mmCIF file with all atom_site columns, C-alpha atoms in Angstrom:
data_model
loop_
_atom_site.group_PDB
_atom_site.id
_atom_site.type_symbol
_atom_site.label_atom_id
_atom_site.label_alt_id
_atom_site.label_comp_id
_atom_site.label_asym_id
_atom_site.label_entity_id
_atom_site.label_seq_id
_atom_site.pdbx_PDB_ins_code
_atom_site.Cartn_x
_atom_site.Cartn_y
_atom_site.Cartn_z
_atom_site.occupancy
_atom_site.B_iso_or_equiv
_atom_site.pdbx_formal_charge
_atom_site.auth_seq_id
_atom_site.auth_comp_id
_atom_site.auth_asym_id
_atom_site.auth_atom_id
_atom_site.pdbx_PDB_model_num
ATOM 1   C CA . GLN A 1 1   ? -45.215 -9.519  15.575 1.00 75.00 ? 1   GLN A CA 1
ATOM 2   C CA . GLY A 1 2   ? -42.706 -11.391 14.257 1.00 79.00 ? 2   GLY A CA 1
ATOM 3   C CA . ALA A 1 3   ? -40.031 -8.999  14.125 1.00 85.00 ? 3   ALA A CA 1
ATOM 4   C CA . TRP A 1 4   ? -40.294 -8.289  17.595 1.00 90.00 ? 4   TRP A CA 1
ATOM 5   C CA . LEU A 1 5   ? -40.561 -12.215 18.595 1.00 91.00 ? 5   LEU A CA 1
ATOM 6   C CA . THR A 1 6   ? -37.126 -12.341 16.524 1.00 91.00 ? 6   THR A CA 1
ATOM 7   C CA . ALA A 1 7   ? -35.715 -9.091  18.235 1.00 92.00 ? 7   ALA A CA 1
ATOM 8   C CA . THR A 1 8   ? -36.463 -10.733 21.723 1.00 91.00 ? 8   THR A CA 1
ATOM 9   C CA . SER A 1 9   ? -34.969 -13.963 20.739 1.00 91.00 ? 9   SER A CA 1
ATOM 10  C CA . HIS A 1 10  ? -31.387 -15.448 20.619 1.00 87.00 ? 10  HIS A CA 1
ATOM 11  C CA . ARG A 1 11  ? -29.733 -16.290 17.244 1.00 85.00 ? 11  ARG A CA 1
ATOM 12  C CA . THR A 1 12  ? -30.670 -20.119 17.890 1.00 84.00 ? 12  THR A CA 1
ATOM 13  C CA . ARG A 1 13  ? -33.711 -20.170 20.132 1.00 85.00 ? 13  ARG A CA 1
ATOM 14  C CA . THR A 1 14  ? -36.281 -18.222 21.788 1.00 89.00 ? 14  THR A CA 1
ATOM 15  C CA . SER A 1 15  ? -35.728 -16.171 24.976 1.00 90.00 ? 15  SER A CA 1
ATOM 16  C CA . PRO A 1 16  ? -38.372 -16.367 27.620 1.00 91.00 ? 16  PRO A CA 1
ATOM 17  C CA . VAL A 1 17  ? -36.068 -13.642 29.514 1.00 90.00 ? 17  VAL A CA 1
ATOM 18  C CA . ARG A 1 18  ? -35.903 -11.158 26.888 1.00 93.00 ? 18  ARG A CA 1
ATOM 19  C CA . ARG A 1 19  ? -39.443 -11.539 25.948 1.00 95.00 ? 19  ARG A CA 1
ATOM 20  C CA . GLY A 1 20  ? -40.755 -11.475 29.521 1.00 94.00 ? 20  GLY A CA 1
ATOM 21  C CA . LYS A 1 21  ? -38.383 -8.177  30.541 1.00 95.00 ? 21  LYS A CA 1
ATOM 22  C CA . TRP A 1 22  ? -39.492 -6.441  27.552 1.00 95.00 ? 22  TRP A CA 1
ATOM 23  C CA . VAL A 1 23  ? -43.217 -6.933  28.347 1.00 96.00 ? 23  VAL A CA 1
ATOM 24  C CA . LEU A 1 24  ? -42.354 -5.905  31.997 1.00 96.00 ? 24  LEU A CA 1
ATOM 25  C CA . GLU A 1 25  ? -40.630 -2.782  31.091 1.00 96.00 ? 25  GLU A CA 1
ATOM 26  C CA . GLU A 1 26  ? -42.192 -1.539  27.866 1.00 95.00 ? 26  GLU A CA 1
ATOM 27  C CA . LEU A 1 27  ? -46.162 -2.526  28.696 1.00 96.00 ? 27  LEU A CA 1
ATOM 28  C CA . LEU A 1 28  ? -46.509 -2.504  32.412 1.00 96.00 ? 28  LEU A CA 1
ATOM 29  C CA . CYS A 1 29  ? -43.128 -0.098  33.631 1.00 95.00 ? 29  CYS A CA 1
ATOM 30  C CA . ALA A 1 30  ? -42.501 -2.671  36.218 1.00 94.00 ? 30  ALA A CA 1
ATOM 31  C CA . ALA A 1 31  ? -38.883 -3.199  35.166 1.00 91.00 ? 31  ALA A CA 1
ATOM 32  C CA . PRO A 1 32  ? -36.955 -6.099  37.092 1.00 89.00 ? 32  PRO A CA 1
ATOM 33  C CA . PRO A 1 33  ? -34.021 -5.383  39.247 1.00 85.00 ? 33  PRO A CA 1
ATOM 34  C CA . PRO A 1 34  ? -30.655 -5.180  36.984 1.00 83.00 ? 34  PRO A CA 1
ATOM 35  C CA . PRO A 1 35  ? -28.881 -8.643  36.735 1.00 79.00 ? 35  PRO A CA 1
ATOM 36  C CA . PRO A 1 36  ? -25.679 -9.146  38.936 1.00 75.00 ? 36  PRO A CA 1
ATOM 37  C CA . PRO A 1 37  ? -22.403 -9.091  37.135 1.00 75.00 ? 37  PRO A CA 1
ATOM 38  C CA . ASN A 1 38  ? -21.133 -11.857 35.066 1.00 68.00 ? 38  ASN A CA 1
ATOM 39  C CA . VAL A 1 39  ? -24.559 -13.513 34.500 1.00 65.00 ? 39  VAL A CA 1
ATOM 40  C CA . GLU A 1 40  ? -24.555 -13.769 30.814 1.00 61.00 ? 40  GLU A CA 1
ATOM 41  C CA . GLY A 1 41  ? -25.042 -17.320 29.184 1.00 55.00 ? 41  GLY A CA 1
ATOM 42  C CA . LEU A 1 42  ? -25.373 -18.850 32.541 1.00 54.00 ? 42  LEU A CA 1
ATOM 43  C CA . ILE A 1 43  ? -28.324 -20.735 30.906 1.00 59.00 ? 43  ILE A CA 1
ATOM 44  C CA . GLU A 1 44  ? -25.929 -22.747 29.025 1.00 59.00 ? 44  GLU A CA 1
ATOM 45  C CA . MET A 1 45  ? -24.638 -24.268 31.888 1.00 66.00 ? 45  MET A CA 1
ATOM 46  C CA . VAL A 1 46  ? -27.730 -26.541 32.618 1.00 70.00 ? 46  VAL A CA 1
ATOM 47  C CA . ASP A 1 47  ? -28.781 -29.563 30.986 1.00 74.00 ? 47  ASP A CA 1
ATOM 48  C CA . GLN A 1 48  ? -29.059 -28.807 27.461 1.00 74.00 ? 48  GLN A CA 1
ATOM 49  C CA . SER A 1 49  ? -30.899 -31.727 26.416 1.00 76.00 ? 49  SER A CA 1
ATOM 50  C CA . LEU A 1 50  ? -33.839 -30.701 28.257 1.00 76.00 ? 50  LEU A CA 1
ATOM 51  C CA . PRO A 1 51  ? -36.981 -28.158 27.133 1.00 77.00 ? 51  PRO A CA 1
ATOM 52  C CA . LEU A 1 52  ? -36.085 -24.549 27.483 1.00 79.00 ? 52  LEU A CA 1
ATOM 53  C CA . ARG A 1 53  ? -38.617 -24.301 30.292 1.00 83.00 ? 53  ARG A CA 1
ATOM 54  C CA . GLN A 1 54  ? -36.928 -27.193 32.134 1.00 82.00 ? 54  GLN A CA 1
ATOM 55  C CA . ARG A 1 55  ? -33.598 -25.472 31.518 1.00 80.00 ? 55  ARG A CA 1
ATOM 56  C CA . MET A 1 56  ? -34.880 -21.993 32.860 1.00 82.00 ? 56  MET A CA 1
ATOM 57  C CA . GLU A 1 57  ? -36.143 -23.747 35.999 1.00 83.00 ? 57  GLU A CA 1
ATOM 58  C CA . GLN A 1 58  ? -32.903 -25.432 36.574 1.00 80.00 ? 58  GLN A CA 1
ATOM 59  C CA . HIS A 1 59  ? -31.261 -21.733 36.356 1.00 77.00 ? 59  HIS A CA 1
ATOM 60  C CA . ARG A 1 60  ? -33.772 -20.345 38.521 1.00 80.00 ? 60  ARG A CA 1
ATOM 61  C CA . ALA A 1 61  ? -33.260 -22.841 41.414 1.00 79.00 ? 61  ALA A CA 1
ATOM 62  C CA . ASP A 1 62  ? -30.087 -20.681 42.191 1.00 77.00 ? 62  ASP A CA 1
ATOM 63  C CA . PRO A 1 63  ? -31.687 -18.009 44.774 1.00 79.00 ? 63  PRO A CA 1
ATOM 64  C CA . ALA A 1 64  ? -29.467 -15.236 43.211 1.00 76.00 ? 64  ALA A CA 1
ATOM 65  C CA . CYS A 1 65  ? -31.339 -15.906 39.537 1.00 78.00 ? 65  CYS A CA 1
ATOM 66  C CA . ALA A 1 66  ? -34.294 -16.412 41.131 1.00 81.00 ? 66  ALA A CA 1
ATOM 67  C CA . ALA A 1 67  ? -35.058 -12.933 42.329 1.00 81.00 ? 67  ALA A CA 1
ATOM 68  C CA . CYS A 1 68  ? -35.065 -11.260 38.926 1.00 81.00 ? 68  CYS A CA 1
ATOM 69  C CA . HIS A 1 69  ? -36.393 -14.180 36.918 1.00 86.00 ? 69  HIS A CA 1
ATOM 70  C CA . VAL A 1 70  ? -39.502 -15.148 38.938 1.00 87.00 ? 70  VAL A CA 1
ATOM 71  C CA . ASN A 1 71  ? -41.816 -12.126 37.020 1.00 88.00 ? 71  ASN A CA 1
ATOM 72  C CA . MET A 1 72  ? -39.730 -12.215 33.535 1.00 91.00 ? 72  MET A CA 1
ATOM 73  C CA . ASP A 1 73  ? -39.536 -15.948 32.636 1.00 91.00 ? 73  ASP A CA 1
ATOM 74  C CA . PRO A 1 74  ? -43.315 -16.992 33.217 1.00 91.00 ? 74  PRO A CA 1
ATOM 75  C CA . ILE A 1 75  ? -44.184 -13.975 30.828 1.00 94.00 ? 75  ILE A CA 1
ATOM 76  C CA . GLY A 1 76  ? -41.839 -14.933 28.250 1.00 93.00 ? 76  GLY A CA 1
ATOM 77  C CA . PHE A 1 77  ? -42.990 -18.816 28.846 1.00 93.00 ? 77  PHE A CA 1
ATOM 78  C CA . GLY A 1 78  ? -46.493 -17.737 27.560 1.00 94.00 ? 78  GLY A CA 1
ATOM 79  C CA . LEU A 1 79  ? -44.664 -16.915 24.431 1.00 94.00 ? 79  LEU A CA 1
ATOM 80  C CA . GLU A 1 80  ? -43.110 -20.000 24.152 1.00 92.00 ? 80  GLU A CA 1
ATOM 81  C CA . GLN A 1 81  ? -45.079 -21.428 21.180 1.00 94.00 ? 81  GLN A CA 1
ATOM 82  C CA . PHE A 1 82  ? -43.654 -19.104 18.633 1.00 93.00 ? 82  PHE A CA 1
ATOM 83  C CA . ASP A 1 83  ? -39.887 -19.525 17.927 1.00 91.00 ? 83  ASP A CA 1
ATOM 84  C CA . ALA A 1 84  ? -37.133 -17.255 17.368 1.00 91.00 ? 84  ALA A CA 1
ATOM 85  C CA . THR A 1 85  ? -38.738 -16.188 14.105 1.00 90.00 ? 85  THR A CA 1
ATOM 86  C CA . GLY A 1 86  ? -42.283 -15.968 15.292 1.00 90.00 ? 86  GLY A CA 1
ATOM 87  C CA . ALA A 1 87  ? -43.526 -18.810 13.510 1.00 92.00 ? 87  ALA A CA 1
ATOM 88  C CA . TYR A 1 88  ? -45.805 -20.992 15.515 1.00 93.00 ? 88  TYR A CA 1
ATOM 89  C CA . ARG A 1 89  ? -45.070 -24.281 17.048 1.00 93.00 ? 89  ARG A CA 1
ATOM 90  C CA . LEU A 1 90  ? -46.517 -26.953 19.460 1.00 93.00 ? 90  LEU A CA 1
ATOM 91  C CA . MET A 1 91  ? -43.190 -28.775 20.382 1.00 89.00 ? 91  MET A CA 1
ATOM 92  C CA . ASP A 1 92  ? -39.649 -27.810 21.688 1.00 82.00 ? 92  ASP A CA 1
ATOM 93  C CA . ALA A 1 93  ? -36.905 -30.710 22.117 1.00 76.00 ? 93  ALA A CA 1
ATOM 94  C CA . GLY A 1 94  ? -39.531 -33.532 21.266 1.00 83.00 ? 94  GLY A CA 1
ATOM 95  C CA . GLU A 1 95  ? -41.931 -32.059 24.152 1.00 85.00 ? 95  GLU A CA 1
ATOM 96  C CA . VAL A 1 96  ? -45.284 -30.210 23.931 1.00 92.00 ? 96  VAL A CA 1
ATOM 97  C CA . ILE A 1 97  ? -44.781 -26.649 24.872 1.00 92.00 ? 97  ILE A CA 1
ATOM 98  C CA . ASP A 1 98  ? -46.190 -25.683 28.206 1.00 93.00 ? 98  ASP A CA 1
ATOM 99  C CA . SER A 1 99  ? -47.250 -21.957 27.398 1.00 94.00 ? 99  SER A CA 1
ATOM 100 C CA . THR A 1 100 ? -48.875 -21.508 31.078 1.00 95.00 ? 100 THR A CA 1
ATOM 101 C CA . GLY A 1 101 ? -47.533 -18.899 33.427 1.00 92.00 ? 101 GLY A CA 1
ATOM 102 C CA . LEU A 1 102 ? -48.554 -16.324 36.043 1.00 92.00 ? 102 LEU A CA 1
ATOM 103 C CA . LEU A 1 103 ? -48.362 -12.236 35.287 1.00 94.00 ? 103 LEU A CA 1
ATOM 104 C CA . LEU A 1 104 ? -46.331 -10.680 37.929 1.00 91.00 ? 104 LEU A CA 1
ATOM 105 C CA . GLY A 1 105 ? -46.882 -13.788 40.017 1.00 82.00 ? 105 GLY A CA 1
ATOM 106 C CA . ASN A 1 106 ? -50.462 -13.417 40.587 1.00 89.00 ? 106 ASN A CA 1
ATOM 107 C CA . THR A 1 107 ? -52.839 -13.672 37.134 1.00 94.00 ? 107 THR A CA 1
ATOM 108 C CA . PRO A 1 108 ? -52.441 -16.934 35.430 1.00 96.00 ? 108 PRO A CA 1
ATOM 109 C CA . PHE A 1 109 ? -52.502 -17.569 31.840 1.00 97.00 ? 109 PHE A CA 1
ATOM 110 C CA . GLU A 1 110 ? -52.680 -20.552 29.317 1.00 96.00 ? 110 GLU A CA 1
ATOM 111 C CA . ASP A 1 111 ? -51.272 -18.817 26.634 1.00 94.00 ? 111 ASP A CA 1
ATOM 112 C CA . GLY A 1 112 ? -49.746 -16.011 24.789 1.00 93.00 ? 112 GLY A CA 1
ATOM 113 C CA . VAL A 1 113 ? -53.582 -15.084 23.940 1.00 94.00 ? 113 VAL A CA 1
ATOM 114 C CA . THR A 1 114 ? -54.904 -15.166 27.775 1.00 96.00 ? 114 THR A CA 1
ATOM 115 C CA . MET A 1 115 ? -51.498 -13.508 28.654 1.00 96.00 ? 115 MET A CA 1
ATOM 116 C CA . ALA A 1 116 ? -52.276 -10.467 26.167 1.00 95.00 ? 116 ALA A CA 1
ATOM 117 C CA . ARG A 1 117 ? -56.157 -10.311 27.879 1.00 96.00 ? 117 ARG A CA 1
ATOM 118 C CA . ALA A 1 118 ? -54.095 -10.215 31.507 1.00 96.00 ? 118 ALA A CA 1
ATOM 119 C CA . ILE A 1 119 ? -51.843 -7.649  30.221 1.00 96.00 ? 119 ILE A CA 1
ATOM 120 C CA . ARG A 1 120 ? -54.735 -5.554  28.816 1.00 94.00 ? 120 ARG A CA 1
ATOM 121 C CA . GLN A 1 121 ? -56.567 -5.897  32.286 1.00 94.00 ? 121 GLN A CA 1
ATOM 122 C CA . HIS A 1 122 ? -53.615 -5.177  34.535 1.00 95.00 ? 122 HIS A CA 1
ATOM 123 C CA . PRO A 1 123 ? -53.840 -2.108  36.087 1.00 94.00 ? 123 PRO A CA 1
ATOM 124 C CA . ASN A 1 124 ? -50.125 -0.867  35.191 1.00 94.00 ? 124 ASN A CA 1
ATOM 125 C CA . LEU A 1 125 ? -50.986 -0.855  31.688 1.00 94.00 ? 125 LEU A CA 1
ATOM 126 C CA . GLY A 1 126 ? -52.661 2.247   31.013 1.00 92.00 ? 126 GLY A CA 1
ATOM 127 C CA . PRO A 1 127 ? -50.517 4.405   33.175 1.00 91.00 ? 127 PRO A CA 1
ATOM 128 C CA . CYS A 1 128 ? -47.479 2.615   31.497 1.00 93.00 ? 128 CYS A CA 1
ATOM 129 C CA . MET A 1 129 ? -48.740 3.517   27.780 1.00 92.00 ? 129 MET A CA 1
ATOM 130 C CA . LEU A 1 130 ? -49.640 7.116   29.194 1.00 92.00 ? 130 LEU A CA 1
ATOM 131 C CA . GLU A 1 131 ? -45.787 7.522   30.465 1.00 91.00 ? 131 GLU A CA 1
ATOM 132 C CA . LYS A 1 132 ? -44.716 6.265   27.204 1.00 93.00 ? 132 LYS A CA 1
ATOM 133 C CA . MET A 1 133 ? -46.860 8.480   25.061 1.00 93.00 ? 133 MET A CA 1
ATOM 134 C CA . ILE A 1 134 ? -45.884 11.496  27.217 1.00 93.00 ? 134 ILE A CA 1
ATOM 135 C CA . THR A 1 135 ? -42.484 10.926  26.763 1.00 92.00 ? 135 THR A CA 1
ATOM 136 C CA . PHE A 1 136 ? -42.403 10.220  22.955 1.00 93.00 ? 136 PHE A CA 1
ATOM 137 C CA . ALA A 1 137 ? -44.999 13.545  22.702 1.00 92.00 ? 137 ALA A CA 1
ATOM 138 C CA . LEU A 1 138 ? -42.092 15.542  24.480 1.00 90.00 ? 138 LEU A CA 1
ATOM 139 C CA . GLY A 1 139 ? -39.351 14.090  22.889 1.00 90.00 ? 139 GLY A CA 1
ATOM 140 C CA . ARG A 1 140 ? -37.650 13.825  26.053 1.00 90.00 ? 140 ARG A CA 1
ATOM 141 C CA . THR A 1 141 ? -37.934 12.274  29.485 1.00 87.00 ? 141 THR A CA 1
ATOM 142 C CA . LEU A 1 142 ? -39.761 13.764  32.142 1.00 87.00 ? 142 LEU A CA 1
ATOM 143 C CA . ALA A 1 143 ? -38.335 16.145  34.856 1.00 87.00 ? 143 ALA A CA 1
ATOM 144 C CA . PRO A 1 144 ? -39.206 15.172  38.538 1.00 88.00 ? 144 PRO A CA 1
ATOM 145 C CA . GLU A 1 145 ? -40.948 18.786  39.067 1.00 88.00 ? 145 GLU A CA 1
ATOM 146 C CA . GLU A 1 146 ? -43.650 17.691  36.115 1.00 88.00 ? 146 GLU A CA 1
ATOM 147 C CA . ALA A 1 147 ? -45.083 14.779  38.317 1.00 84.00 ? 147 ALA A CA 1
ATOM 148 C CA . CYS A 1 148 ? -48.041 17.012  39.087 1.00 86.00 ? 148 CYS A CA 1
ATOM 149 C CA . MET A 1 149 ? -49.035 17.852  35.597 1.00 87.00 ? 149 MET A CA 1
ATOM 150 C CA . VAL A 1 150 ? -48.678 14.292  34.137 1.00 89.00 ? 150 VAL A CA 1
ATOM 151 C CA . ASP A 1 151 ? -51.402 13.517  37.357 1.00 88.00 ? 151 ASP A CA 1
ATOM 152 C CA . ASP A 1 152 ? -53.299 15.680  35.592 1.00 87.00 ? 152 ASP A CA 1
ATOM 153 C CA . ILE A 1 153 ? -52.981 13.907  32.500 1.00 90.00 ? 153 ILE A CA 1
ATOM 154 C CA . ASP A 1 154 ? -53.507 10.665  34.066 1.00 90.00 ? 154 ASP A CA 1
ATOM 155 C CA . ALA A 1 155 ? -56.833 11.695  35.422 1.00 90.00 ? 155 ALA A CA 1
ATOM 156 C CA . GLY A 1 156 ? -57.910 12.902  32.105 1.00 87.00 ? 156 GLY A CA 1
ATOM 157 C CA . ALA A 1 157 ? -56.929 9.446   30.516 1.00 88.00 ? 157 ALA A CA 1
ATOM 158 C CA . ALA A 1 158 ? -58.417 7.606   33.335 1.00 89.00 ? 158 ALA A CA 1
ATOM 159 C CA . THR A 1 159 ? -61.687 8.616   32.972 1.00 90.00 ? 159 THR A CA 1
ATOM 160 C CA . ALA A 1 160 ? -61.771 7.345   29.592 1.00 89.00 ? 160 ALA A CA 1
ATOM 161 C CA . ASN A 1 161 ? -60.063 3.843   30.472 1.00 88.00 ? 161 ASN A CA 1
ATOM 162 C CA . TYR A 1 162 ? -57.054 4.814   29.055 1.00 88.00 ? 162 TYR A CA 1
ATOM 163 C CA . ARG A 1 163 ? -58.270 4.543   25.012 1.00 89.00 ? 163 ARG A CA 1
ATOM 164 C CA . ALA A 1 164 ? -55.429 5.846   23.108 1.00 89.00 ? 164 ALA A CA 1
ATOM 165 C CA . GLY A 1 165 ? -57.571 8.685   21.713 1.00 90.00 ? 165 GLY A CA 1
ATOM 166 C CA . ALA A 1 166 ? -58.296 9.988   25.062 1.00 89.00 ? 166 ALA A CA 1
ATOM 167 C CA . ILE A 1 167 ? -54.661 9.668   25.953 1.00 89.00 ? 167 ILE A CA 1
ATOM 168 C CA . VAL A 1 168 ? -53.676 11.392  23.105 1.00 92.00 ? 168 VAL A CA 1
ATOM 169 C CA . GLU A 1 169 ? -56.102 14.324  23.822 1.00 91.00 ? 169 GLU A CA 1
ATOM 170 C CA . SER A 1 170 ? -55.244 14.663  27.543 1.00 90.00 ? 170 SER A CA 1
ATOM 171 C CA . ILE A 1 171 ? -51.537 15.292  26.288 1.00 92.00 ? 171 ILE A CA 1
ATOM 172 C CA . VAL A 1 172 ? -51.859 17.599  23.594 1.00 92.00 ? 172 VAL A CA 1
ATOM 173 C CA . GLN A 1 173 ? -54.094 19.710  25.966 1.00 92.00 ? 173 GLN A CA 1
ATOM 174 C CA . SER A 1 174 ? -51.771 19.761  28.567 1.00 91.00 ? 174 SER A CA 1
ATOM 175 C CA . PRO A 1 175 ? -49.601 22.538  29.838 1.00 90.00 ? 175 PRO A CA 1
ATOM 176 C CA . LEU A 1 176 ? -46.627 20.133  29.806 1.00 89.00 ? 176 LEU A CA 1
ATOM 177 C CA . PHE A 1 177 ? -47.146 19.437  26.272 1.00 91.00 ? 177 PHE A CA 1
ATOM 178 C CA . LEU A 1 178 ? -48.525 23.190  24.900 1.00 90.00 ? 178 LEU A CA 1
ATOM 179 C CA . ASN A 1 179 ? -45.407 24.643  26.975 1.00 85.00 ? 179 ASN A CA 1
ATOM 180 C CA . ARG A 1 180 ? -42.737 22.000  26.273 1.00 72.00 ? 180 ARG A CA 1
ATOM 181 C CA . SER A 1 181 ? -39.159 22.640  25.802 1.00 64.00 ? 181 SER A CA 1
ATOM 182 C CA . ALA A 1 182 ? -36.655 20.445  24.533 1.00 54.00 ? 182 ALA A CA 1
ATOM 183 C CA . GLU A 1 183 ? -34.416 21.345  27.554 1.00 53.00 ? 183 GLU A CA 1
ATOM 184 C CA . ALA A 1 184 ? -36.581 20.591  30.132 1.00 50.00 ? 184 ALA A CA 1
ATOM 185 C CA . GLY A 1 185 ? -36.047 17.045  32.015 1.00 47.00 ? 185 GLY A CA 1
ATOM 186 C CA . GLN A 1 186 ? -32.745 16.399  30.436 1.00 46.00 ? 186 GLN A CA 1
#
C-alpha cells in the first residue's frame, strides 16, 4: 500500500523505524518501549554518505538506542525496497538494498514478501487482530474487567484459526458486543 508506505516515511527518505514500529504496534501488539526524551533526529548525526541501513547500524551502536531499535529496524529494513512514496527500488545511495531482517529477533526473512509470510505465521497476529477488531466494534477501549469476555471471544476465533469472518462472528455474538455501552472502558 503506497499510502501506508508514504505515511510511515519521512518527507525525503524512508523510515525503517516508523515502518517497523507500525508493524509491531498494529499487527503484533508488541509495541517497543517509548523513546527516551530528546532523541528525534539522532539518525541525522551519523555519516550521511552511507546507505540508510548502515546509518541505522551506527545509530544502534549506542546501547540506549539499541534497546528500542533492535526489533523495529529489522522489520523496517524488510520494506526498504519501497521508497518514501511506495515505488519499488533496488538501490539506495548507489548500493543494492539489503532487505533481510529478523521478525522479533528470531524469525529471519529475505524481503517484504517473506516478512509478510513470517508475520502471517506469528502467534501474536491473530490475538492482536482480535483486539483491534473488538476495539473497533465497541467504539472504545476495553475495561480491565472485560478481559474474561475477551478470552471467550478469543477461544471462538482461535478455533477457526482467526479467520476474519470467525473473528467478526465471535465478536458480534458475544455479551461484550450485544450488551455494549459507550461509557464502559472509558
